[in-house]
Amino acid sequence: MLGADAAMQLVQTGATIMVGGFGLVGAPLALLEALGRSGASELTVISNNLGEPGQGLGALLRQGRIARAIGSYFTTNPEVISAHEAGTLEVTLLPQGTMTEAIRAGGAGIPAFFTPTGAGTALAQGKETRRFGERLCVLEQALYADVALIKAHVADRLGNLVYEKTARNFNPVMATAAACVIVEVDRIVDVAELDPEAIVTPHVFVDVLVERAA
Amino acid sequence: MSAEIRRRIARRALEELPAAGVVNLGVGIPTVIATLPEACGRIFIHSENGILGVGPRPPEDAVDPTLVDAGKRPITASPGAAYFDSALSFAMIRGGHIDVAVLGALQIDARGRIANWAIPGQPILGVGGAMDLLCGARRVVVTMTHLSSAGEPKIVPELTLPIGSLRPVDVIVSDYGVLDVSGGVLVLRELAPGITLERFTEATAALFKVGVSTNR
């Protein structure tokens, strides 16, 4: 267990980070605020979106800390479009299901996979393709990060996690696919207080817990 | 486009959905389906951000910030709803477990393939789940206005906007009528009330066959 600022010292300049959340829902907002106060820059960010203007990852973008973004839907933050047009932000766009499967694969030790999604479209340009039966498929590489910043609802002291409603989204899969997994939680409870049948992310995936200030 | 036209298209599209089917609704007219009283309890709505069993919108004083749909709008959870992570959600989509995806389209070609993700004149920086749904749902129903906001036909011989998938859609519901995609061609099944075959033909740039041409 660490404070948010101490935990963000684990993110180095030039690191690749995964950040959970669908827009701001389920995003680790306290960790991102602390990351804003840290010195880390030239980050590669793997996240569905880059927050909203000035909020969440959008705040880090505004500070010029993000060099590269891999995600599926950036158009909800107009500042991503302007940074991309100004040449200060490199963007890799993936279909949302391909992105989440690439993260799942990264966490599960699968280096690459074929998927029909995107075959024959602009997003498959330059990628290897192969036909399986009737279906043309695209070879997609797994994604893995130095650090994952995720948000869960409750953790026990071992790091077992449960999530809340649709704030779950990318968080459990990102918890599997980074060398260091830092989790922002609303509450930390004693070991054995969580129902083993209800635990979504077992503690084997979790490195650091940061409890949100009440 | 008037709200009434959007509701009319949504109401007609609802008839294409199987009772108790699992349905994913894209942004735009498809989401209007969820607001129709007759849709309530008829279908199970899947939202790709991780819920099966989307319920009606909550009143403003009962909004839960952790409960949104794929358009990031507040929702409620229906009785029997389940939450899951994004990887499982897209396994449902690509794996053929979603009965119907109802999607918008910017253009449709003569073989029923659609452009549904890249907006003309804007940098390509958003795709979301559009390609996965188009590729993986068991059946794809398109809801759209027959003409673009500039008054141009959206059903064209060849796409000029970026294609979303090699897979053709199954049914097109517009304010002009209903088309099936069958054997690689478009087949007019139904003309909307007040639309003549002549007017439909004028508003459709691609070739199509005429099935049943009676108005409802």
Short mmCIF file of C-alpha atoms in Angstrom, two decimals, chain A residues 63-162:
data_model
loop_
_atom_site.label_atom_id
_atom_site.label_comp_id
_atom_site.label_asym_id
_atom_site.label_seq_id
_atom_site.Cartn_x
_atom_site.Cartn_y
_atom_site.Cartn_z
CA GLN A 63 0.72 19.13 -20.10
CA GLY A 64 2.50 17.55 -23.09
CA ARG A 65 3.43 14.41 -21.18
CA ILE A 66 2.00 11.87 -23.64
CA ALA A 67 4.06 11.13 -26.78
CA ARG A 68 2.07 8.22 -28.14
CA ALA A 69 -1.45 6.88 -27.65
CA ILE A 70 -2.84 3.43 -28.51
CA GLY A 71 -6.62 3.20 -28.22
CA SER A 72 -9.94 2.95 -30.01
CA TYR A 73 -11.88 6.17 -29.59
CA PHE A 74 -10.11 9.50 -29.31
CA THR A 75 -12.61 11.81 -30.96
CA THR A 76 -14.44 12.64 -27.72
CA ASN A 77 -11.44 14.76 -26.70
CA PRO A 78 -10.88 17.46 -29.37
CA GLU A 79 -7.44 18.19 -27.89
CA VAL A 80 -6.30 14.75 -29.10
CA ILE A 81 -7.22 15.78 -32.64
CA SER A 82 -5.31 19.06 -32.39
CA ALA A 83 -2.24 17.41 -30.79
CA HIS A 84 -2.28 14.79 -33.54
CA GLU A 85 -2.57 17.46 -36.24
CA ALA A 86 0.25 19.49 -34.64
CA GLY A 87 2.44 16.37 -34.79
CA THR A 88 3.04 16.27 -31.02
CA LEU A 89 1.04 13.07 -30.48
CA GLU A 90 1.43 9.81 -32.36
CA VAL A 91 -1.82 7.84 -32.46
CA THR A 92 -2.41 4.13 -33.14
CA LEU A 93 -6.08 3.29 -33.62
CA LEU A 94 -7.40 -0.22 -32.97
CA PRO A 95 -10.95 -1.59 -33.05
CA GLN A 96 -12.08 -1.70 -29.41
CA GLY A 97 -12.45 -5.50 -29.35
CA THR A 98 -9.02 -5.94 -30.94
CA MET A 99 -7.46 -3.61 -28.39
CA THR A 100 -8.96 -5.42 -25.41
CA GLU A 101 -8.11 -8.84 -26.88
CA ALA A 102 -4.52 -7.67 -27.51
CA ILE A 103 -4.29 -6.73 -23.82
CA ARG A 104 -5.85 -10.06 -22.79
CA ALA A 105 -3.33 -11.88 -25.02
CA GLY A 106 -0.46 -9.85 -23.54
CA GLY A 107 -1.50 -10.90 -20.07
CA ALA A 108 -2.04 -14.52 -21.06
CA GLY A 109 1.32 -15.09 -22.76
CA ILE A 110 -0.02 -15.13 -26.33
CA PRO A 111 2.25 -12.99 -28.55
CA ALA A 112 -0.22 -12.42 -31.41
CA PHE A 113 -3.59 -13.58 -32.74
CA PHE A 114 -5.72 -13.53 -35.88
CA THR A 115 -9.07 -11.72 -35.81
CA PRO A 116 -11.65 -11.04 -38.53
CA THR A 117 -12.36 -7.58 -37.12
CA GLY A 118 -10.90 -4.88 -39.32
CA ALA A 119 -9.94 -7.20 -42.21
CA GLY A 120 -10.23 -5.36 -45.51
CA THR A 121 -10.43 -1.95 -43.83
CA ALA A 122 -8.03 0.97 -43.45
CA LEU A 123 -7.09 -0.29 -39.97
CA ALA A 124 -5.61 -3.49 -41.42
CA GLN A 125 -3.20 -1.67 -43.76
CA GLY A 126 0.35 -2.99 -43.41
CA LYS A 127 -0.76 -5.93 -41.28
CA GLU A 128 -0.35 -9.59 -42.19
CA THR A 129 -3.59 -11.30 -43.21
CA ARG A 130 -4.62 -14.91 -43.58
CA ARG A 131 -7.81 -16.64 -44.68
CA PHE A 132 -9.39 -19.15 -42.28
CA GLY A 133 -12.20 -20.91 -44.10
CA GLU A 134 -14.28 -18.14 -45.65
CA ARG A 135 -13.00 -15.40 -43.38
CA LEU A 136 -10.12 -13.05 -44.01
CA CYS A 137 -8.33 -12.31 -40.72
CA VAL A 138 -5.72 -9.80 -39.54
CA LEU A 139 -2.68 -10.64 -37.42
CA GLU A 140 -2.65 -8.44 -34.34
CA GLN A 141 0.20 -8.20 -31.81
CA ALA A 142 -0.37 -8.53 -28.07
CA LEU A 143 -0.05 -5.44 -25.89
CA TYR A 144 1.96 -5.32 -22.67
CA ALA A 145 2.95 -2.37 -20.50
CA ASP A 146 5.57 -1.38 -17.96
CA VAL A 147 2.89 -0.15 -15.59
CA ALA A 148 -0.91 -0.49 -15.49
CA LEU A 149 -2.93 2.13 -13.63
CA ILE A 150 -6.35 0.73 -12.88
CA LYS A 151 -9.41 1.45 -10.75
CA ALA A 152 -11.27 -1.10 -8.65
CA HIS A 153 -14.01 -0.64 -6.07
CA VAL A 154 -12.80 -2.72 -3.11
CA ALA A 155 -9.53 -4.57 -2.45
CA ASP A 156 -8.56 -6.80 0.42
CA ARG A 157 -5.10 -6.43 1.94
CA LEU A 158 -3.70 -9.15 -0.31
CA GLY A 159 -4.82 -7.25 -3.43
CA ASN A 160 -7.85 -9.29 -4.45
CA LEU A 161 -10.18 -6.94 -6.33
CA VAL A 162 -13.87 -6.40 -7.01
#
